[in-house]
PDB file of C-alpha atoms in Angstrom:
ATOM      1  CA  MET A   3      45.748 111.972  51.974  1.00 39.00           C
ATOM      2  CA  THR A   4      45.754 109.340  49.285  1.00 43.00           C
ATOM      3  CA  THR A   5      42.656 107.733  47.871  1.00 43.00           C
ATOM      4  CA  PRO A   6      42.205 104.014  48.694  1.00 43.00           C
ATOM      5  CA  GLU A   7      43.585 101.989  45.823  1.00 51.00           C
ATOM      6  CA  LEU A   8      40.436 100.233  44.716  1.00 59.00           C
ATOM      7  CA  CYS A   9      37.898 102.925  45.529  1.00 53.00           C
ATOM      8  CA  PRO A  10      35.983 103.995  42.433  1.00 56.00           C
ATOM      9  CA  GLN A  11      37.622 107.043  40.924  1.00 55.00           C
ATOM     10  CA  ALA A  12      35.565 109.674  39.180  1.00 50.00           C
ATOM     11  CA  PRO A  13      37.022 110.209  35.726  1.00 52.00           C
ATOM     12  CA  PRO A  14      38.650 113.603  35.194  1.00 51.00           C
ATOM     13  CA  ALA A  15      36.742 116.309  33.405  1.00 52.00           C
ATOM     14  CA  GLN A  16      37.113 115.698  29.684  1.00 60.00           C
ATOM     15  CA  ALA A  17      35.990 117.236  26.450  1.00 68.00           C
ATOM     16  CA  LYS A  18      32.837 115.806  24.936  1.00 84.00           C
ATOM     17  CA  GLU A  19      33.513 112.376  23.492  1.00 91.00           C
ATOM     18  CA  TRP A  20      33.139 111.855  19.761  1.00 93.00           C
ATOM     19  CA  GLY A  21      31.815 108.648  18.254  1.00 94.00           C
ATOM     20  CA  ALA A  22      31.061 106.524  21.327  1.00 94.00           C
ATOM     21  CA  ALA A  23      28.187 104.941  19.393  1.00 96.00           C
ATOM     22  CA  GLN A  24      30.717 103.418  17.004  1.00 96.00           C
ATOM     23  CA  ALA A  25      31.209 100.718  19.652  1.00 96.00           C
ATOM     24  CA  LEU A  26      27.912  99.284  18.415  1.00 97.00           C
ATOM     25  CA  LEU A  27      29.522  98.332  15.092  1.00 97.00           C
ATOM     26  CA  PRO A  28      31.664  95.440  16.422  1.00 97.00           C
ATOM     27  CA  ILE A  29      28.600  94.180  18.284  1.00 97.00           C
ATOM     28  CA  ALA A  30      26.580  94.280  15.063  1.00 98.00           C
ATOM     29  CA  ALA A  31      29.406  92.485  13.255  1.00 97.00           C
ATOM     30  CA  THR A  32      29.408  89.724  15.884  1.00 97.00           C
ATOM     31  CA  LEU A  33      25.639  89.300  15.684  1.00 97.00           C
ATOM     32  CA  GLY A  34      25.826  89.383  11.910  1.00 97.00           C
ATOM     33  CA  PHE A  35      28.381  86.581  11.897  1.00 97.00           C
ATOM     34  CA  TYR A  36      25.966  84.218  13.645  1.00 97.00           C
ATOM     35  CA  ALA A  37      23.255  85.077  11.126  1.00 97.00           C
ATOM     36  CA  LEU A  38      25.400  83.844   8.255  1.00 97.00           C
ATOM     37  CA  PRO A  39      25.232  80.304   6.855  1.00 96.00           C
ATOM     38  CA  SER A  40      27.867  77.937   8.236  1.00 93.00           C
ATOM     39  CA  SER A  41      29.669  77.781   4.897  1.00 93.00           C
ATOM     40  CA  LEU A  42      30.478  81.490   5.163  1.00 95.00           C
ATOM     41  CA  GLN A  43      31.294  81.326   8.877  1.00 95.00           C
ATOM     42  CA  GLU A  44      34.140  78.928   8.127  1.00 92.00           C
ATOM     43  CA  GLN A  45      35.996  81.459   5.980  1.00 95.00           C
ATOM     44  CA  SER A  46      38.913  83.059   7.818  1.00 93.00           C
ATOM     45  CA  LEU A  47      38.146  86.632   6.767  1.00 95.00           C
ATOM     46  CA  VAL A  48      34.546  86.279   7.938  1.00 96.00           C
ATOM     47  CA  LEU A  49      35.671  84.634  11.191  1.00 96.00           C
ATOM     48  CA  PHE A  50      37.919  87.578  12.020  1.00 96.00           C
ATOM     49  CA  ALA A  51      35.558  90.246  10.666  1.00 96.00           C
ATOM     50  CA  PRO A  52      34.210  91.387  14.086  1.00 97.00           C
ATOM     51  CA  GLN A  53      37.751  91.871  15.400  1.00 96.00           C
ATOM     52  CA  ILE A  54      38.825  93.692  12.247  1.00 97.00           C
ATOM     53  CA  VAL A  55      35.830  96.005  12.543  1.00 97.00           C
ATOM     54  CA  ALA A  56      36.566  96.571  16.237  1.00 97.00           C
ATOM     55  CA  TYR A  57      40.172  97.662  15.704  1.00 97.00           C
ATOM     56  CA  LEU A  58      39.277  99.842  12.727  1.00 97.00           C
ATOM     57  CA  VAL A  59      36.612 101.593  14.766  1.00 97.00           C
ATOM     58  CA  LEU A  60      39.004 101.921  17.709  1.00 97.00           C
ATOM     59  CA  GLY A  61      41.521 103.635  15.447  1.00 97.00           C
ATOM     60  CA  LEU A  62      38.881 105.975  14.035  1.00 97.00           C
ATOM     61  CA  TRP A  63      37.626 106.832  17.513  1.00 97.00           C
ATOM     62  CA  ALA A  64      41.154 107.478  18.787  1.00 96.00           C
ATOM     63  CA  ALA A  65      41.907 109.761  15.853  1.00 96.00           C
ATOM     64  CA  HIS A  66      38.924 112.006  16.633  1.00 95.00           C
ATOM     65  CA  ASN A  67      39.141 112.318  20.421  1.00 95.00           C
ATOM     66  CA  ARG A  68      41.435 113.910  22.956  1.00 92.00           C
ATOM     67  CA  ASP A  69      42.529 112.442  26.281  1.00 93.00           C
ATOM     68  CA  ILE A  70      42.667 108.944  24.785  1.00 96.00           C
ATOM     69  CA  VAL A  71      45.027 107.690  27.480  1.00 97.00           C
ATOM     70  CA  SER A  72      42.718 108.717  30.316  1.00 96.00           C
ATOM     71  CA  ARG A  73      39.578 107.543  28.516  1.00 96.00           C
ATOM     72  CA  LEU A  74      41.109 104.086  28.168  1.00 97.00           C
ATOM     73  CA  GLY A  75      42.448 104.064  31.742  1.00 97.00           C
ATOM     74  CA  LEU A  76      46.144 104.047  30.850  1.00 98.00           C
ATOM     75  CA  GLU A  77      47.533 106.972  32.831  1.00 97.00           C
ATOM     76  CA  LYS A  78      51.082 106.377  34.095  1.00 97.00           C
ATOM     77  CA  TRP A  79      50.182 106.811  37.747  1.00 97.00           C
ATOM     78  CA  LYS A  80      47.911 103.754  37.516  1.00 98.00           C
ATOM     79  CA  VAL A  81      50.713 101.355  36.565  1.00 98.00           C
ATOM     80  CA  ARG A  82      51.717 100.416  40.122  1.00 97.00           C
ATOM     81  CA  ASN A  83      48.220  99.455  41.228  1.00 97.00           C
ATOM     82  CA  GLY A  84      47.690  97.794  37.874  1.00 98.00           C
ATOM     83  CA  LEU A  85      50.632  95.474  38.455  1.00 98.00           C
ATOM     84  CA  ARG A  86      49.659  94.704  42.046  1.00 97.00           C
ATOM     85  CA  TRP A  87      45.969  94.006  41.608  1.00 98.00           C
ATOM     86  CA  GLY A  88      46.378  92.535  38.155  1.00 98.00           C
ATOM     87  CA  LEU A  89      48.840  89.954  39.444  1.00 98.00           C
ATOM     88  CA  LEU A  90      46.515  88.962  42.284  1.00 98.00           C
ATOM     89  CA  THR A  91      43.425  88.783  40.067  1.00 98.00           C
ATOM     90  CA  GLY A  92      45.286  86.863  37.385  1.00 98.00           C
ATOM     91  CA  LEU A  93      46.610  84.255  39.794  1.00 98.00           C
ATOM     92  CA  LEU A  94      43.190  83.687  41.350  1.00 98.00           C
ATOM     93  CA  LEU A  95      41.414  83.366  38.010  1.00 98.00           C
ATOM     94  CA  GLY A  96      44.253  81.275  36.593  1.00 97.00           C
ATOM     95  CA  CYS A  97      43.891  78.744  39.407  1.00 97.00           C
ATOM     96  CA  LEU A  98      40.100  78.689  39.115  1.00 97.00           C
ATOM     97  CA  ASN A  99      40.026  78.263  35.352  1.00 97.00           C
ATOM     98  CA  THR A 100      42.776  75.649  35.376  1.00 97.00           C
ATOM     99  CA  PHE A 101      40.663  73.613  37.778  1.00 97.00           C
ATOM    100  CA  VAL A 102      37.608  74.046  35.566  1.00 96.00           C
ATOM    101  CA  ILE A 103      39.468  72.947  32.433  1.00 97.00           C
ATOM    102  CA  LEU A 104      41.414  70.035  33.914  1.00 96.00           C
ATOM    103  CA  SER A 105      38.864  68.753  36.434  1.00 96.00           C
ATOM    104  CA  ALA A 106      35.343  70.101  36.009  1.00 95.00           C
ATOM    105  CA  TYR A 107      34.974  69.813  32.245  1.00 94.00           C
ATOM    106  CA  PRO A 108      36.421  66.248  31.946  1.00 93.00           C
ATOM    107  CA  HIS A 109      34.225  65.202  34.890  1.00 94.00           C
ATOM    108  CA  LEU A 110      31.208  66.398  32.915  1.00 93.00           C
ATOM    109  CA  GLY A 111      32.285  64.300  29.945  1.00 93.00           C
ATOM    110  CA  TYR A 112      33.860  67.018  27.800  1.00 92.00           C
ATOM    111  CA  ASP A 113      37.041  66.315  25.850  1.00 93.00           C
ATOM    112  CA  ILE A 114      39.843  68.861  26.250  1.00 95.00           C
ATOM    113  CA  ASN A 115      42.452  67.115  24.096  1.00 94.00           C
ATOM    114  CA  PHE A 116      41.351  69.216  21.120  1.00 94.00           C
ATOM    115  CA  LEU A 117      43.379  72.032  22.707  1.00 95.00           C
ATOM    116  CA  LYS A 118      46.511  70.376  21.287  1.00 93.00           C
ATOM    117  CA  THR A 119      45.305  71.171  17.758  1.00 93.00           C
ATOM    118  CA  THR A 120      44.415  74.829  18.308  1.00 93.00           C
ATOM    119  CA  PRO A 121      46.768  77.512  16.918  1.00 92.00           C
ATOM    120  CA  HIS A 122      47.824  78.224  20.505  1.00 91.00           C
ATOM    121  CA  GLY A 123      48.567  74.566  21.158  1.00 92.00           C
ATOM    122  CA  ARG A 124      50.697  74.209  18.022  1.00 93.00           C
ATOM    123  CA  LEU A 125      52.947  77.186  18.718  1.00 92.00           C
ATOM    124  CA  PRO A 126      56.201  76.538  20.623  1.00 92.00           C
ATOM    125  CA  LEU A 127      55.903  77.111  24.360  1.00 89.00           C
ATOM    126  CA  LEU A 128      58.609  79.791  24.392  1.00 90.00           C
ATOM    127  CA  VAL A 129      56.728  81.718  21.715  1.00 92.00           C
ATOM    128  CA  MET A 130      53.418  81.567  23.546  1.00 94.00           C
ATOM    129  CA  VAL A 131      54.890  82.265  27.005  1.00 94.00           C
ATOM    130  CA  PRO A 132      55.154  85.103  27.526  1.00 93.00           C
ATOM    131  CA  TRP A 133      55.398  86.966  24.214  1.00 94.00           C
ATOM    132  CA  PHE A 134      52.343  85.877  22.273  1.00 95.00           C
ATOM    133  CA  ILE A 135      50.093  85.742  25.327  1.00 96.00           C
ATOM    134  CA  CYS A 136      51.167  89.194  26.529  1.00 97.00           C
ATOM    135  CA  GLY A 137      50.649  90.722  23.102  1.00 97.00           C
ATOM    136  CA  ILE A 138      47.185  89.216  22.757  1.00 96.00           C
ATOM    137  CA  ALA A 139      46.214  90.252  26.289  1.00 97.00           C
ATOM    138  CA  PHE A 140      47.206  93.857  25.663  1.00 98.00           C
ATOM    139  CA  LEU A 141      45.295  94.112  22.377  1.00 97.00           C
ATOM    140  CA  VAL A 142      42.220  92.296  23.676  1.00 97.00           C
ATOM    141  CA  GLU A 143      41.965  94.442  26.805  1.00 98.00           C
ATOM    142  CA  LEU A 144      42.539  97.615  24.805  1.00 98.00           C
ATOM    143  CA  ASN A 145      39.706  96.597  22.506  1.00 97.00           C
ATOM    144  CA  PHE A 146      37.140  94.956  24.774  1.00 97.00           C
ATOM    145  CA  ARG A 147      37.565  96.772  28.078  1.00 98.00           C
ATOM    146  CA  GLY A 148      39.245 100.072  27.211  1.00 97.00           C
ATOM    147  CA  PHE A 149      37.324 100.814  24.024  1.00 97.00           C
ATOM    148  CA  LEU A 150      34.176  98.697  23.754  1.00 98.00           C
ATOM    149  CA  LEU A 151      33.176  98.640  27.417  1.00 98.00           C
ATOM    150  CA  GLY A 152      34.263 102.225  27.956  1.00 96.00           C
ATOM    151  CA  ARG A 153      32.221 103.531  25.041  1.00 97.00           C
ATOM    152  CA  LEU A 154      29.155 101.475  25.930  1.00 97.00           C
ATOM    153  CA  ALA A 155      29.425 102.759  29.493  1.00 96.00           C
ATOM    154  CA  ALA A 156      29.609 106.330  28.188  1.00 94.00           C
ATOM    155  CA  LEU A 157      26.407 105.756  26.231  1.00 94.00           C
ATOM    156  CA  GLU A 158      24.664 104.004  29.129  1.00 95.00           C
ATOM    157  CA  SER A 159      25.561 106.702  31.656  1.00 90.00           C
ATOM    158  CA  LYS A 160      22.826 108.862  30.141  1.00 88.00           C
ATOM    159  CA  LEU A 161      20.163 106.332  31.164  1.00 92.00           C
ATOM    160  CA  TRP A 162      20.666 106.369  34.941  1.00 91.00           C
ATOM    161  CA  LYS A 163      20.058 108.890  37.681  1.00 88.00           C
ATOM    162  CA  SER A 164      22.030 106.892  40.235  1.00 90.00           C
ATOM    163  CA  SER A 165      25.746 107.727  40.225  1.00 90.00           C
ATOM    164  CA  LEU A 166      26.582 104.105  41.112  1.00 89.00           C
ATOM    165  CA  ALA A 167      24.539 102.771  38.184  1.00 91.00           C
ATOM    166  CA  ARG A 168      26.200 105.272  35.862  1.00 90.00           C
ATOM    167  CA  ARG A 169      29.573 104.233  37.220  1.00 90.00           C
ATOM    168  CA  LEU A 170      29.129 100.466  36.959  1.00 93.00           C
ATOM    169  CA  SER A 171      26.990 100.469  33.785  1.00 96.00           C
ATOM    170  CA  PRO A 172      25.466  96.975  34.173  1.00 96.00           C
ATOM    171  CA  LEU A 173      24.066  96.798  30.640  1.00 97.00           C
ATOM    172  CA  ALA A 174      27.435  97.697  29.141  1.00 97.00           C
ATOM    173  CA  LEU A 175      29.189  95.204  31.410  1.00 98.00           C
ATOM    174  CA  ILE A 176      26.939  92.299  30.424  1.00 98.00           C
ATOM    175  CA  THR A 177      26.941  93.206  26.733  1.00 98.00           C
ATOM    176  CA  CYS A 178      30.711  93.491  26.558  1.00 98.00           C
ATOM    177  CA  ALA A 179      31.211  90.183  28.393  1.00 98.00           C
ATOM    178  CA  LEU A 180      28.845  88.395  25.995  1.00 98.00           C
ATOM    179  CA  VAL A 181      30.488  89.884  22.908  1.00 98.00           C
ATOM    180  CA  PHE A 182      33.882  88.876  24.304  1.00 98.00           C
ATOM    181  CA  ALA A 183      32.826  85.301  25.102  1.00 97.00           C
ATOM    182  CA  PHE A 184      31.036  84.841  21.774  1.00 97.00           C
ATOM    183  CA  ASP A 185      33.720  86.325  19.573  1.00 97.00           C
ATOM    184  CA  PRO A 186      33.629  83.999  16.536  1.00 97.00           C
ATOM    185  CA  PHE A 187      37.335  83.153  16.701  1.00 95.00           C
ATOM    186  CA  MET A 188      37.042  82.445  20.422  1.00 96.00           C
ATOM    187  CA  VAL A 189      34.126  80.057  19.893  1.00 96.00           C
ATOM    188  CA  ALA A 190      35.687  78.351  16.864  1.00 95.00           C
ATOM    189  CA  THR A 191      39.024  77.843  18.623  1.00 95.00           C
ATOM    190  CA  PHE A 192      38.009  76.915  22.162  1.00 95.00           C
ATOM    191  CA  GLN A 193      34.611  75.323  21.473  1.00 94.00           C
ATOM    192  CA  HIS A 194      32.775  74.578  24.739  1.00 92.00           C
ATOM    193  CA  LEU A 195      35.559  76.197  26.765  1.00 95.00           C
ATOM    194  CA  HIS A 196      34.635  79.619  25.404  1.00 95.00           C
ATOM    195  CA  TRP A 197      32.152  79.949  28.282  1.00 95.00           C
ATOM    196  CA  ILE A 198      35.102  80.573  30.596  1.00 96.00           C
ATOM    197  CA  ALA A 199      35.554  83.888  28.807  1.00 96.00           C
ATOM    198  CA  LEU A 200      32.101  84.952  29.989  1.00 97.00           C
ATOM    199  CA  TRP A 201      32.951  85.128  33.688  1.00 96.00           C
ATOM    200  CA  ASP A 202      36.404  86.420  32.854  1.00 98.00           C
ATOM    201  CA  GLY A 203      34.764  89.204  30.878  1.00 98.00           C
ATOM    202  CA  LEU A 204      32.380  90.030  33.713  1.00 98.00           C
ATOM    203  CA  ILE A 205      35.181  90.137  36.305  1.00 98.00           C
ATOM    204  CA  TRP A 206      37.625  92.119  34.170  1.00 98.00           C
ATOM    205  CA  GLY A 207      34.827  94.428  33.067  1.00 98.00           C
ATOM    206  CA  PHE A 208      33.707  95.107  36.622  1.00 98.00           C
ATOM    207  CA  ILE A 209      37.287  95.848  37.645  1.00 98.00           C
ATOM    208  CA  TRP A 210      37.729  98.307  34.793  1.00 98.00           C
ATOM    209  CA  LEU A 211      34.430 100.067  35.490  1.00 97.00           C
ATOM    210  CA  TYR A 212      35.185 100.264  39.218  1.00 96.00           C
ATOM    211  CA  THR A 213      38.788 101.455  38.958  1.00 97.00           C
ATOM    212  CA  ARG A 214      39.079 102.862  35.420  1.00 96.00           C
ATOM    213  CA  ASN A 215      42.516 101.223  35.416  1.00 98.00           C
ATOM    214  CA  LEU A 216      43.176  99.200  32.273  1.00 98.00           C
ATOM    215  CA  TYR A 217      46.565  98.065  33.559  1.00 98.00           C
ATOM    216  CA  ILE A 218      44.795  95.833  36.078  1.00 98.00           C
ATOM    217  CA  THR A 219      42.864  93.942  33.424  1.00 98.00           C
ATOM    218  CA  ILE A 220      45.853  93.742  31.077  1.00 98.00           C
ATOM    219  CA  VAL A 221      48.098  92.254  33.760  1.00 98.00           C
ATOM    220  CA  ALA A 222      45.309  89.997  35.080  1.00 98.00           C
ATOM    221  CA  HIS A 223      44.679  88.704  31.560  1.00 98.00           C
ATOM    222  CA  MET A 224      48.380  88.048  30.977  1.00 98.00           C
ATOM    223  CA  VAL A 225      48.985  86.303  34.295  1.00 98.00           C
ATOM    224  CA  GLU A 226      45.820  84.221  34.141  1.00 98.00           C
ATOM    225  CA  VAL A 227      46.409  82.938  30.622  1.00 97.00           C
ATOM    226  CA  ILE A 228      50.111  82.231  31.231  1.00 97.00           C
ATOM    227  CA  ALA A 229      49.272  80.221  34.364  1.00 97.00           C
ATOM    228  CA  MET A 230      46.357  78.430  32.744  1.00 96.00           C
ATOM    229  CA  TYR A 231      48.110  77.749  29.445  1.00 96.00           C
ATOM    230  CA  SER A 232      51.257  76.413  31.103  1.00 96.00           C
ATOM    231  CA  ALA A 233      49.353  74.094  33.442  1.00 96.00           C
ATOM    232  CA  VAL A 234      47.021  72.752  30.734  1.00 95.00           C
ATOM    233  CA  ARG A 235      49.851  72.240  28.264  1.00 94.00           C
ATOM    234  CA  MET A 236      51.831  70.213  30.785  1.00 94.00           C
ATOM    235  CA  ALA A 237      48.750  68.175  31.702  1.00 94.00           C
ATOM    236  CA  ILE A 238      47.684  67.173  28.214  1.00 91.00           C
ATOM    237  CA  GLY A 239      51.148  67.020  26.646  1.00 78.00           C
TER     238      GLY A 239
END
């Protein structure tokens, strides 16, 4: 008998995890960025500092732990469901967010033409789709969902008696989504549109916590951004 595809799966027995608390460092770096004066925030190295810290810590954590693939949710047997549910989730969110960007935000008086001047808007379409978008999606999901959310959830699991609360880790979910949406580069690049990343982060985070399948969020991220980027680029020229 096979387990239903989206039923929560208990993670396999693993050796004790080393350094889960290191996930707090990228959070501290993000908070620290917003405490700096604006003159420092505008410097590129400072703008990317939280992401640099995150990937350094991810590398350190990976070097000191076993079962990295399973801890991140990247086992081979999860690929098929990852493709299936990721495609569906990505299409749904892509349609929703395209509507928000092209209809809801302009209706509220927000300008979206600034998107033409972002680094993403300046790159050739065939560079962005699919190569650049897919590469970014993989790295972002590895960092924010696989590492950051996973480690915060491991820390939070000690707080709850309920198995469901330990599984879904609401504090970790909310924290990770906020850190994702308020990443300094995200805010600087997408301005008022960065709020879209908040509900994306909550949805992708919930999916990862529920399924422990990072392929779903990677594929969903790729498909959503490709659909959204292509539609918005055609609309605004």
